[in-house]
CSV table of C-alpha atoms in Angstrom, one decimal:
chain,number,residue,atom,x,y,z
A,1,UNK,CA,-9.1,-10.9,9.9
A,2,UNK,CA,-8.0,-7.3,9.7
A,3,UNK,CA,-6.5,-6.2,6.5
A,4,UNK,CA,-6.0,-3.2,4.3
A,5,UNK,CA,-8.9,-3.0,1.9
A,6,UNK,CA,-7.9,-2.2,-1.7
A,7,UNK,CA,-11.5,-1.6,-2.8
A,8,UNK,CA,-11.6,-4.9,-4.5
A,9,UNK,CA,-14.7,-6.9,-5.3
A,10,UNK,CA,-16.2,-8.4,-2.1
A,11,UNK,CA,-16.2,-11.8,-3.8
A,12,UNK,CA,-12.4,-12.1,-3.4
A,13,UNK,CA,-12.4,-11.9,0.4
A,14,UNK,CA,-15.4,-14.2,0.5
A,15,UNK,CA,-13.2,-16.7,-1.2
A,16,UNK,CA,-10.5,-16.2,1.3
A,17,UNK,CA,-12.9,-16.7,4.2
A,18,UNK,CA,-14.2,-19.9,2.6
A,19,UNK,CA,-10.6,-21.1,2.2
A,20,UNK,CA,-10.0,-20.5,5.9
A,21,UNK,CA,-13.1,-22.5,6.8
A,22,UNK,CA,-12.0,-25.3,4.6
A,23,UNK,CA,-8.6,-25.5,6.3
A,24,UNK,CA,-10.4,-25.4,9.6
A,25,UNK,CA,-12.3,-28.5,8.6
A,26,UNK,CA,-9.1,-30.1,7.4
A,27,UNK,CA,-7.7,-29.6,10.9
A,28,UNK,CA,-10.6,-31.6,12.2
A,29,UNK,CA,-9.6,-34.5,9.9
A,30,UNK,CA,-12.3,-33.9,7.3
A,31,UNK,CA,-11.0,-35.5,4.1
A,32,UNK,CA,-13.7,-33.8,2.0
A,33,UNK,CA,-12.2,-30.5,3.0
A,34,UNK,CA,-8.9,-31.5,1.5
A,35,UNK,CA,-10.7,-32.4,-1.7
A,36,UNK,CA,-12.3,-29.0,-1.7
A,37,UNK,CA,-9.0,-27.3,-1.1
A,38,UNK,CA,-7.4,-29.3,-3.9
A,39,UNK,CA,-10.2,-28.5,-6.4
A,40,UNK,CA,-9.9,-24.8,-5.6
A,41,UNK,CA,-6.1,-24.4,-5.7
A,42,UNK,CA,-4.3,-27.4,-7.3
A,43,UNK,CA,-3.9,-25.6,-10.6
A,44,UNK,CA,-2.1,-22.7,-9.0
A,45,UNK,CA,0.1,-25.0,-6.9
A,46,UNK,CA,1.0,-27.2,-9.8
A,47,UNK,CA,1.7,-24.4,-12.2
A,48,UNK,CA,4.1,-22.7,-9.8
A,49,UNK,CA,5.8,-26.0,-9.1
A,50,UNK,CA,6.0,-26.7,-12.8
A,51,UNK,CA,7.5,-23.2,-13.6
A,52,UNK,CA,10.2,-23.8,-11.1
A,53,UNK,CA,11.0,-27.4,-11.9
A,54,UNK,CA,10.1,-27.7,-15.6
A,55,UNK,CA,9.3,-31.4,-15.5
A,56,UNK,CA,5.5,-32.2,-15.1
A,57,UNK,CA,6.2,-35.3,-13.1
A,58,UNK,CA,8.4,-33.6,-10.6
A,59,UNK,CA,5.8,-30.8,-10.5
A,60,UNK,CA,3.1,-33.3,-9.6
A,61,UNK,CA,5.3,-34.9,-6.9
A,62,UNK,CA,5.8,-31.5,-5.3
A,63,UNK,CA,2.1,-30.6,-5.6
A,64,UNK,CA,1.3,-33.8,-3.8
A,65,UNK,CA,3.8,-33.0,-1.1
A,66,UNK,CA,2.3,-29.5,-0.7
A,67,UNK,CA,-1.2,-30.8,-0.1
A,68,UNK,CA,0.1,-33.5,2.2
A,69,UNK,CA,1.9,-30.9,4.2
A,70,UNK,CA,-1.2,-28.7,4.2
A,71,UNK,CA,-3.2,-31.6,5.5
A,72,UNK,CA,-0.7,-32.4,8.2
A,73,UNK,CA,-0.3,-28.8,9.3
A,74,UNK,CA,-3.8,-27.6,8.9
A,75,UNK,CA,-4.0,-27.2,12.6
A,76,UNK,CA,-1.1,-24.7,12.5
A,77,UNK,CA,-2.5,-22.5,9.8
A,78,UNK,CA,-3.2,-19.1,11.1
A,79,UNK,CA,-5.6,-17.0,9.1
A,80,UNK,CA,-4.3,-13.8,10.7
A,81,UNK,CA,-0.9,-14.3,9.1
A,82,UNK,CA,-1.8,-14.9,5.5
A,83,UNK,CA,-4.5,-16.1,3.2
A,84,UNK,CA,-4.7,-19.8,2.5
A,85,UNK,CA,-3.5,-19.3,-1.1
A,86,UNK,CA,-0.5,-17.4,0.1
A,87,UNK,CA,0.2,-20.2,2.6
A,88,UNK,CA,0.0,-22.8,-0.1
A,89,UNK,CA,2.1,-20.9,-2.6
A,90,UNK,CA,4.8,-20.3,0.0
A,91,UNK,CA,4.9,-24.0,0.8
A,92,UNK,CA,4.9,-24.8,-2.9
A,93,UNK,CA,7.8,-22.5,-3.6
A,94,UNK,CA,9.8,-23.9,-0.6
A,95,UNK,CA,9.4,-27.5,-1.7
A,96,UNK,CA,9.9,-26.8,-5.4
A,97,UNK,CA,13.1,-24.9,-4.7
A,98,UNK,CA,14.3,-27.7,-2.3
A,99,UNK,CA,13.8,-30.2,-5.0
A,100,UNK,CA,15.5,-28.0,-7.6
A,101,UNK,CA,18.5,-27.7,-5.3
A,102,UNK,CA,18.6,-31.4,-4.6
A,103,UNK,CA,18.5,-32.1,-8.3
A,104,UNK,CA,21.4,-29.7,-8.7
A,105,UNK,CA,23.3,-31.3,-5.9
A,106,UNK,CA,23.1,-28.3,-3.6
A,107,UNK,CA,21.9,-28.6,0.0
A,108,UNK,CA,18.2,-28.1,0.5
A,109,UNK,CA,16.7,-26.3,3.3
A,110,UNK,CA,16.5,-27.9,6.8
A,111,UNK,CA,13.7,-30.5,6.9
A,112,UNK,CA,11.4,-28.6,9.2
A,113,UNK,CA,11.9,-25.2,7.7
A,114,UNK,CA,9.0,-23.0,8.6
A,115,UNK,CA,7.0,-22.3,5.4
A,116,UNK,CA,7.1,-18.6,6.0
A,117,UNK,CA,10.6,-18.2,4.7
A,118,UNK,CA,9.6,-15.5,2.2
A,119,UNK,CA,9.8,-12.6,4.6
A,120,UNK,CA,6.5,-11.9,6.2
A,121,UNK,CA,6.2,-8.1,6.3
A,122,UNK,CA,4.1,-7.8,9.4
A,123,UNK,CA,1.3,-9.9,10.9
A,124,UNK,CA,-2.2,-8.9,9.9
A,125,UNK,CA,-0.8,-6.7,7.1
A,126,UNK,CA,-1.5,-8.8,4.1
A,127,UNK,CA,-3.5,-6.7,1.8
A,128,UNK,CA,-6.2,-7.9,-0.5
A,129,UNK,CA,-5.9,-11.0,-2.4
A,130,UNK,CA,-4.2,-11.0,-5.8
A,131,UNK,CA,-7.0,-10.6,-8.3
A,132,UNK,CA,-7.2,-12.0,-11.8
A,133,UNK,CA,-7.1,-8.4,-13.1
A,134,UNK,CA,-3.9,-7.7,-11.2
A,135,UNK,CA,-2.4,-10.9,-12.5
A,136,UNK,CA,-3.2,-9.7,-16.0
A,137,UNK,CA,-1.6,-6.3,-15.4
A,138,UNK,CA,1.5,-8.0,-14.0
A,139,UNK,CA,1.8,-10.3,-17.0
A,140,UNK,CA,1.6,-7.3,-19.3
A,141,UNK,CA,4.2,-5.5,-17.2
A,142,UNK,CA,6.5,-8.5,-17.3
A,143,UNK,CA,6.2,-8.7,-21.0
A,144,UNK,CA,6.9,-5.0,-21.2
A,145,UNK,CA,10.1,-5.1,-19.2
A,146,UNK,CA,13.3,-5.2,-21.3
A,147,UNK,CA,14.6,-8.7,-21.8
A,148,UNK,CA,17.5,-7.9,-19.5
A,149,UNK,CA,15.4,-7.0,-16.6
A,150,UNK,CA,12.9,-9.7,-17.1
A,151,UNK,CA,15.6,-12.4,-17.4
A,152,UNK,CA,17.3,-11.2,-14.3
A,153,UNK,CA,14.1,-11.4,-12.3
A,154,UNK,CA,13.1,-14.8,-13.6
A,155,UNK,CA,16.5,-16.3,-13.1
A,156,UNK,CA,16.4,-15.0,-9.5
A,157,UNK,CA,12.9,-15.8,-8.6
A,158,UNK,CA,12.0,-19.0,-10.5
A,159,UNK,CA,15.4,-20.5,-11.3
A,160,UNK,CA,16.9,-19.9,-7.8
A,161,UNK,CA,20.0,-18.3,-8.9
A,162,UNK,CA,21.8,-15.8,-6.6
A,163,UNK,CA,22.5,-12.4,-7.9
A,164,UNK,CA,26.2,-13.3,-8.2
A,165,UNK,CA,25.3,-16.4,-10.2
A,166,UNK,CA,23.1,-14.4,-12.5
A,167,UNK,CA,26.0,-11.9,-13.0
A,168,UNK,CA,28.3,-14.8,-13.9
A,169,UNK,CA,25.8,-16.4,-16.3
A,170,UNK,CA,25.0,-13.2,-18.1
A,171,UNK,CA,28.6,-11.9,-17.9
A,172,UNK,CA,27.6,-8.7,-16.3
A,173,UNK,CA,28.8,-6.9,-13.2
A,174,UNK,CA,27.0,-7.8,-10.0
A,175,UNK,CA,26.0,-4.2,-9.5
A,176,UNK,CA,24.3,-4.1,-12.9
A,177,UNK,CA,22.3,-7.2,-12.0
A,178,UNK,CA,21.2,-5.7,-8.7
A,179,UNK,CA,20.1,-2.6,-10.4
A,180,UNK,CA,18.2,-4.4,-13.1
A,181,UNK,CA,16.3,-6.5,-10.6
A,182,UNK,CA,15.4,-3.5,-8.6
A,183,UNK,CA,14.3,-1.4,-11.6
A,184,UNK,CA,12.3,-4.3,-13.0
A,185,UNK,CA,10.6,-4.9,-9.6
A,186,UNK,CA,9.7,-1.2,-9.3
A,187,UNK,CA,7.9,-1.3,-12.7
A,188,UNK,CA,6.1,-4.5,-11.7
A,189,UNK,CA,5.1,-2.9,-8.4
A,190,UNK,CA,3.8,0.1,-10.2
A,191,UNK,CA,1.7,-2.1,-12.5
A,192,UNK,CA,0.3,-4.1,-9.6
A,193,UNK,CA,-0.7,-1.3,-7.3
A,194,UNK,CA,-1.1,1.9,-9.3
A,195,UNK,CA,-0.5,4.8,-6.8
R,1,UNK,CA,25.3,0.8,6.3
R,2,UNK,CA,23.1,3.9,5.7
R,3,UNK,CA,19.4,3.6,4.9
R,4,UNK,CA,19.7,4.9,1.3
R,5,UNK,CA,22.0,2.0,0.4
R,6,UNK,CA,20.0,-0.6,2.3
R,7,UNK,CA,16.8,0.6,0.7
R,8,UNK,CA,18.2,-0.6,-2.6
R,9,UNK,CA,17.9,-4.2,-1.3
R,10,UNK,CA,14.2,-4.2,-0.4
R,11,UNK,CA,13.2,-5.9,-3.6
R,12,UNK,CA,15.9,-8.5,-3.5
R,13,UNK,CA,15.0,-9.2,0.1
R,14,UNK,CA,11.3,-9.6,-0.7
R,15,UNK,CA,12.2,-12.1,-3.4
R,16,UNK,CA,14.3,-14.1,-1.0
R,17,UNK,CA,17.6,-13.2,-2.6
R,18,UNK,CA,19.5,-12.0,0.3
R,19,UNK,CA,21.5,-14.5,2.3
R,20,UNK,CA,23.9,-14.8,5.2
R,21,UNK,CA,25.4,-11.6,6.5
R,22,UNK,CA,23.8,-9.4,3.8
R,23,UNK,CA,20.4,-10.7,4.9
R,24,UNK,CA,21.0,-10.2,8.7
R,25,UNK,CA,22.4,-6.7,8.2
R,26,UNK,CA,19.3,-5.8,6.1
R,27,UNK,CA,16.9,-7.4,8.6
R,28,UNK,CA,18.5,-5.5,11.5
R,29,UNK,CA,17.9,-2.3,9.6
R,30,UNK,CA,14.4,-3.3,8.5
R,31,UNK,CA,13.3,-3.9,12.1
R,32,UNK,CA,13.5,-0.2,12.8
R,33,UNK,CA,12.7,1.4,9.4
R,34,UNK,CA,9.0,1.9,8.4
R,35,UNK,CA,9.9,3.1,4.9
R,36,UNK,CA,11.8,-0.1,4.1
R,37,UNK,CA,9.1,-2.2,5.7
R,38,UNK,CA,6.5,-0.6,3.4
R,39,UNK,CA,8.7,-1.3,0.4
R,40,UNK,CA,9.3,-4.9,1.4
R,41,UNK,CA,5.6,-5.3,1.9
R,42,UNK,CA,4.9,-3.9,-1.6
R,43,UNK,CA,7.6,-6.1,-3.2
R,44,UNK,CA,6.2,-9.1,-1.3
R,45,UNK,CA,3.0,-8.5,-3.2
R,46,UNK,CA,4.9,-8.4,-6.4
R,47,UNK,CA,6.4,-11.8,-5.5
R,48,UNK,CA,3.0,-13.3,-4.7
R,49,UNK,CA,1.7,-11.8,-8.0
R,50,UNK,CA,4.6,-13.4,-9.9
R,51,UNK,CA,3.6,-16.8,-8.3
R,52,UNK,CA,0.1,-16.3,-9.7
R,53,UNK,CA,1.3,-15.0,-13.0
R,54,UNK,CA,3.2,-18.1,-14.2
R,55,UNK,CA,1.7,-20.0,-17.1
R,56,UNK,CA,-1.2,-22.0,-15.8
R,57,UNK,CA,-1.4,-25.8,-16.4
R,58,UNK,CA,-3.8,-28.4,-15.2
R,59,UNK,CA,-2.4,-31.4,-13.4
R,60,UNK,CA,-3.5,-34.9,-14.3
R,61,UNK,CA,-6.4,-36.6,-12.6
R,62,UNK,CA,-3.9,-39.0,-11.1
R,63,UNK,CA,-2.5,-36.3,-8.9
R,64,UNK,CA,-5.9,-35.7,-7.3
R,65,UNK,CA,-6.2,-39.4,-6.5
R,66,UNK,CA,-2.7,-39.4,-5.0
R,67,UNK,CA,-3.4,-36.3,-2.9
R,68,UNK,CA,-6.7,-37.6,-1.6
R,69,UNK,CA,-5.4,-41.1,-1.1
R,70,UNK,CA,-2.7,-39.7,1.2
R,71,UNK,CA,-5.1,-38.3,3.6
R,72,UNK,CA,-4.2,-41.0,6.1
R,73,UNK,CA,-0.6,-39.9,6.5
R,74,UNK,CA,0.1,-37.6,9.4
R,75,UNK,CA,3.5,-36.6,8.2
R,76,UNK,CA,4.5,-34.5,5.3
R,77,UNK,CA,7.0,-37.1,4.1
R,78,UNK,CA,6.0,-40.0,1.9
R,79,UNK,CA,6.0,-43.4,3.6
R,80,UNK,CA,9.6,-44.6,4.2
R,81,UNK,CA,10.5,-47.1,1.5
R,82,UNK,CA,12.6,-49.7,3.3
R,83,UNK,CA,14.2,-51.7,0.6
R,84,UNK,CA,15.5,-54.9,2.2
R,85,UNK,CA,19.2,-55.3,1.7
R,86,UNK,CA,20.7,-58.8,2.0
R,87,UNK,CA,22.3,-59.1,5.4
R,88,UNK,CA,24.2,-61.8,7.1
R,89,UNK,CA,22.2,-62.3,10.1
R,90,UNK,CA,21.4,-65.4,12.1
R,91,UNK,CA,18.2,-67.2,11.1
R,92,UNK,CA,16.5,-70.0,12.9
R,93,UNK,CA,17.0,-73.5,11.5
R,94,UNK,CA,13.6,-73.8,10.0
R,95,UNK,CA,14.1,-70.8,7.8
R,96,UNK,CA,17.3,-72.3,6.4
R,97,UNK,CA,15.3,-74.0,3.7
R,98,UNK,CA,14.4,-70.7,2.2
R,99,UNK,CA,17.8,-70.4,0.7
R,100,UNK,CA,17.8,-67.1,-1.1
R,101,UNK,CA,15.8,-64.5,0.8
R,102,UNK,CA,15.7,-61.4,-1.2
R,103,UNK,CA,13.1,-58.7,-1.4
R,104,UNK,CA,12.5,-58.7,-5.1
R,105,UNK,CA,9.1,-57.3,-6.0
R,106,UNK,CA,7.0,-59.9,-7.8
R,107,UNK,CA,5.9,-58.2,-10.9
R,108,UNK,CA,2.2,-58.2,-11.4
R,109,UNK,CA,1.4,-59.3,-7.9
R,110,UNK,CA,3.3,-56.5,-6.4
R,111,UNK,CA,1.4,-54.1,-8.5
R,112,UNK,CA,-1.9,-55.7,-7.5
R,113,UNK,CA,-0.9,-55.5,-3.9
R,114,UNK,CA,-0.1,-51.8,-4.3
R,115,UNK,CA,-3.5,-51.2,-5.7
R,116,UNK,CA,-5.1,-53.1,-2.9
R,117,UNK,CA,-3.3,-51.1,-0.3
R,118,UNK,CA,-4.3,-48.0,-2.2
R,119,UNK,CA,-7.9,-49.1,-2.1
R,120,UNK,CA,-7.6,-49.7,1.6
R,121,UNK,CA,-6.4,-46.1,1.9
R,122,UNK,CA,-9.1,-44.9,-0.4
R,123,UNK,CA,-11.7,-46.7,1.8
R,124,UNK,CA,-10.4,-44.8,4.7
R,125,UNK,CA,-11.0,-41.5,3.1
R,126,UNK,CA,-14.5,-42.5,2.1
R,127,UNK,CA,-15.2,-44.0,5.5
R,128,UNK,CA,-14.2,-40.9,7.4
R,129,UNK,CA,-16.2,-38.7,5.1
R,130,UNK,CA,-19.2,-40.9,5.4
R,131,UNK,CA,-18.9,-41.7,9.1
R,132,UNK,CA,-21.3,-39.0,10.2
R,133,UNK,CA,-23.9,-40.2,7.8
R,134,UNK,CA,-23.4,-43.8,8.9
R,135,UNK,CA,-23.8,-43.0,12.6
R,136,UNK,CA,-27.1,-45.0,12.6
R,137,UNK,CA,-25.5,-48.2,11.3
R,138,UNK,CA,-23.4,-48.8,14.5
R,139,UNK,CA,-22.2,-52.4,14.4
R,140,UNK,CA,-21.0,-52.6,10.8
R,141,UNK,CA,-19.6,-49.1,10.8
R,142,UNK,CA,-17.8,-49.7,14.1
R,143,UNK,CA,-16.2,-52.9,13.1
R,144,UNK,CA,-15.0,-51.4,9.8
R,145,UNK,CA,-13.8,-48.2,11.3
R,146,UNK,CA,-11.9,-50.0,14.0
R,147,UNK,CA,-9.9,-51.8,11.3
R,148,UNK,CA,-9.6,-48.6,9.3
R,149,UNK,CA,-8.4,-46.6,12.3
R,150,UNK,CA,-5.8,-49.2,13.0
R,151,UNK,CA,-4.7,-48.9,9.4
R,152,UNK,CA,-4.4,-45.1,9.7
R,153,UNK,CA,-2.7,-45.5,13.0
R,154,UNK,CA,-0.1,-47.8,11.6
R,155,UNK,CA,0.4,-46.0,8.3
R,156,UNK,CA,0.9,-42.7,10.1
R,157,UNK,CA,3.3,-44.0,12.7
R,158,UNK,CA,6.7,-42.4,12.7
R,159,UNK,CA,8.4,-45.9,13.1
R,160,UNK,CA,6.4,-47.6,10.3
R,161,UNK,CA,8.4,-49.8,7.9
R,162,UNK,CA,7.3,-51.5,4.8
R,163,UNK,CA,8.2,-55.1,4.3
R,164,UNK,CA,7.8,-57.0,1.1
R,165,UNK,CA,7.4,-60.7,1.3
R,166,UNK,CA,8.2,-63.1,-1.5
R,167,UNK,CA,6.8,-66.4,-2.5
R,168,UNK,CA,8.8,-69.5,-1.4
R,169,UNK,CA,9.2,-72.8,-3.3
R,170,UNK,CA,5.7,-74.0,-2.6
R,171,UNK,CA,4.2,-70.9,-4.1
R,172,UNK,CA,6.8,-68.8,-6.0
R,173,UNK,CA,4.1,-66.5,-7.4
R,174,UNK,CA,2.8,-65.6,-4.0
R,175,UNK,CA,3.6,-62.2,-2.5
R,176,UNK,CA,2.8,-60.1,0.5
R,177,UNK,CA,3.3,-56.7,1.9
R,178,UNK,CA,3.3,-55.5,5.5
R,179,UNK,CA,3.4,-52.1,7.0
R,180,UNK,CA,4.7,-52.6,10.5
R,181,UNK,CA,5.1,-50.1,13.3
R,182,UNK,CA,6.6,-51.7,16.4
R,183,UNK,CA,4.8,-49.1,18.4
R,184,UNK,CA,1.4,-49.0,16.7
R,185,UNK,CA,0.7,-52.3,15.0
R,186,UNK,CA,0.8,-54.2,11.8
R,187,UNK,CA,-1.2,-54.3,8.6
R,188,UNK,CA,-0.6,-57.0,6.1
R,189,UNK,CA,-2.0,-58.0,2.7
R,190,UNK,CA,-1.1,-61.0,0.6
R,191,UNK,CA,-1.8,-62.7,-2.6
R,192,UNK,CA,-1.8,-66.4,-1.9
R,193,UNK,CA,-3.4,-69.5,-3.3
R,194,UNK,CA,-6.7,-70.3,-1.6
R,195,UNK,CA,-6.1,-72.2,1.7
R,196,UNK,CA,-7.5,-75.8,1.6
R,197,UNK,CA,-10.4,-76.6,4.0
R,198,UNK,CA,-9.3,-76.9,7.6
R,199,UNK,CA,-6.2,-74.9,7.0
R,200,UNK,CA,-5.3,-71.3,7.5
R,201,UNK,CA,-2.4,-69.0,6.8
R,202,UNK,CA,-0.6,-67.7,9.8
R,203,UNK,CA,1.8,-64.7,10.0
R,204,UNK,CA,4.9,-65.0,12.1
R,205,UNK,CA,7.5,-62.5,13.3
R,206,UNK,CA,10.8,-64.3,13.2
R,207,UNK,CA,13.0,-63.2,16.1
R,208,UNK,CA,16.3,-64.2,17.4
R,209,UNK,CA,14.5,-66.2,20.1
R,210,UNK,CA,12.2,-68.0,17.6
R,211,UNK,CA,9.0,-67.2,15.7
R,212,UNK,CA,6.2,-65.3,17.4
R,213,UNK,CA,2.7,-65.5,15.9
R,214,UNK,CA,1.2,-62.3,14.6
R,215,UNK,CA,-2.1,-63.8,13.8
R,216,UNK,CA,-4.2,-65.6,11.2
R,217,UNK,CA,-4.9,-64.1,7.7
R,218,UNK,CA,-8.5,-63.6,6.8
R,219,UNK,CA,-10.1,-62.7,3.5
R,220,UNK,CA,-10.2,-59.0,2.9
R,221,UNK,CA,-12.7,-56.7,1.2
R,222,UNK,CA,-11.1,-56.7,-2.2
R,223,UNK,CA,-9.9,-60.3,-2.4
R,224,UNK,CA,-6.6,-61.7,-1.2
R,225,UNK,CA,-5.8,-62.2,2.5
R,226,UNK,CA,-5.1,-59.7,5.2
R,227,UNK,CA,-4.3,-59.1,8.8
R,228,UNK,CA,-4.6,-56.0,10.9
R,229,UNK,CA,-3.3,-56.2,14.4
R,230,UNK,CA,-2.0,-54.3,17.5
R,231,UNK,CA,1.7,-53.9,18.1
R,232,UNK,CA,3.4,-57.3,18.6
R,233,UNK,CA,5.8,-57.8,21.4
R,234,UNK,CA,8.7,-59.2,19.5
R,235,UNK,CA,12.3,-58.6,20.6
R,236,UNK,CA,15.0,-58.4,17.9
R,237,UNK,CA,12.6,-59.1,14.9
R,238,UNK,CA,14.4,-60.3,11.8
R,239,UNK,CA,11.8,-61.3,9.3
R,240,UNK,CA,8.1,-61.9,8.7
R,241,UNK,CA,6.9,-65.2,7.4
R,242,UNK,CA,3.6,-66.9,6.4
R,243,UNK,CA,3.0,-70.6,6.8
R,244,UNK,CA,0.0,-72.8,6.2
R,245,UNK,CA,-1.3,-74.3,9.4
R,246,UNK,CA,-4.3,-76.2,10.7
R,247,UNK,CA,-7.4,-74.2,11.2
R,248,UNK,CA,-7.3,-72.1,14.3
R,249,UNK,CA,-3.5,-71.6,14.1
R,250,UNK,CA,-0.7,-73.1,16.1
R,251,UNK,CA,1.7,-71.8,18.8
R,252,UNK,CA,4.8,-72.5,16.6
R,253,UNK,CA,5.1,-73.1,12.9
R,254,UNK,CA,4.6,-76.6,11.6
R,255,UNK,CA,3.5,-76.2,8.1
R,256,UNK,CA,5.1,-75.2,4.8
R,257,UNK,CA,6.3,-71.7,4.4
R,258,UNK,CA,4.7,-69.6,1.7
R,259,UNK,CA,6.1,-66.1,2.2
R,260,UNK,CA,9.2,-64.6,3.7
R,261,UNK,CA,10.4,-61.0,4.0
R,262,UNK,CA,13.4,-59.8,5.9
R,263,UNK,CA,13.1,-56.7,8.0
């Protein structure tokens, strides 16, 4: 799998390679591989689901659906497009948002929506995995954003509000919200990948 | 729209915030702009990072059991839950005695059936994982896996329906559950009083043209009675029923009816 190296610890890519092998075994119908995948990533999947949905039971339901989908579609997973963790989180995000929208009485996405709906920049271009250290820097950066910027980003990204809906909720002009989101994201980007 | 303006949207796009025309306009620009592509890629990593950065929680052990127990299902949807609604449909005379046919789950027995089906599914996971180790033990493993493969086959079928059967007057506490795929077969598990000597429970598919035998129930691994079978040729099926018959079964029902469930 070709990728841009970020000089990260070799252990991280070894984990990604192992994940890909596990999914390969799942595609062969190996139930113990599903158990391995679960034990490695259930916490991440569940936590994201819970952040979006709030309710732990709903979050577990979605997590179960995510692993069921991963099991059903293991044969379609393509290691050249993204890491397994990315794949799982994109599925998680899709299903959790769907459930959120159903709960709110809005149309969900079409049933067979491809899980790659978060724009895939370019095949083979996914850079190194997100490391624990990067997550720590991101959390600090989030905490360091002004309330206004952080709220706007969280409402957009985890609560599935459109920029217009955020503007209405916070009683700010749409342009202001757009600028806040962009400014906040620029700071987060800087924290994640120091130039 | 000029690049400088569109570039402002790279972050929103990467977070999945652009929709409709705004999105397609941006994507048209993105296709030909390396600078915007680089920004989108970078903001995409921020998005992935945000997914990782949420407060972490550990799910309950029950989730693990659910996930691994679902290994048999080919689809990403949970099994369809076909609740049986009362219908005014024609029933053969010999079912008329079962006056109120309603699919009401029978409390504790339904729960124990659920756990039996769950154990069947768990067995499947174990059997598949162990199958390579058990390659030496041919006869027993083959017989078991044939049944288990049929169970998978049926449970994973796109036309599978669940049918709950309720106890009739002779055994009001009895209960049964079937998963039936007209194309792939039927699996059935029931909680029934022990059959007397020389008698056996028989499962029927009630059709417009009369009852068709699905087979005889046999004791299953975890107690209770079960039947696993190929697809049954039954035109216009309306209900499933279990009667108590002489050992060996009969071509048409003669004995008392213990369970009925409408399709």
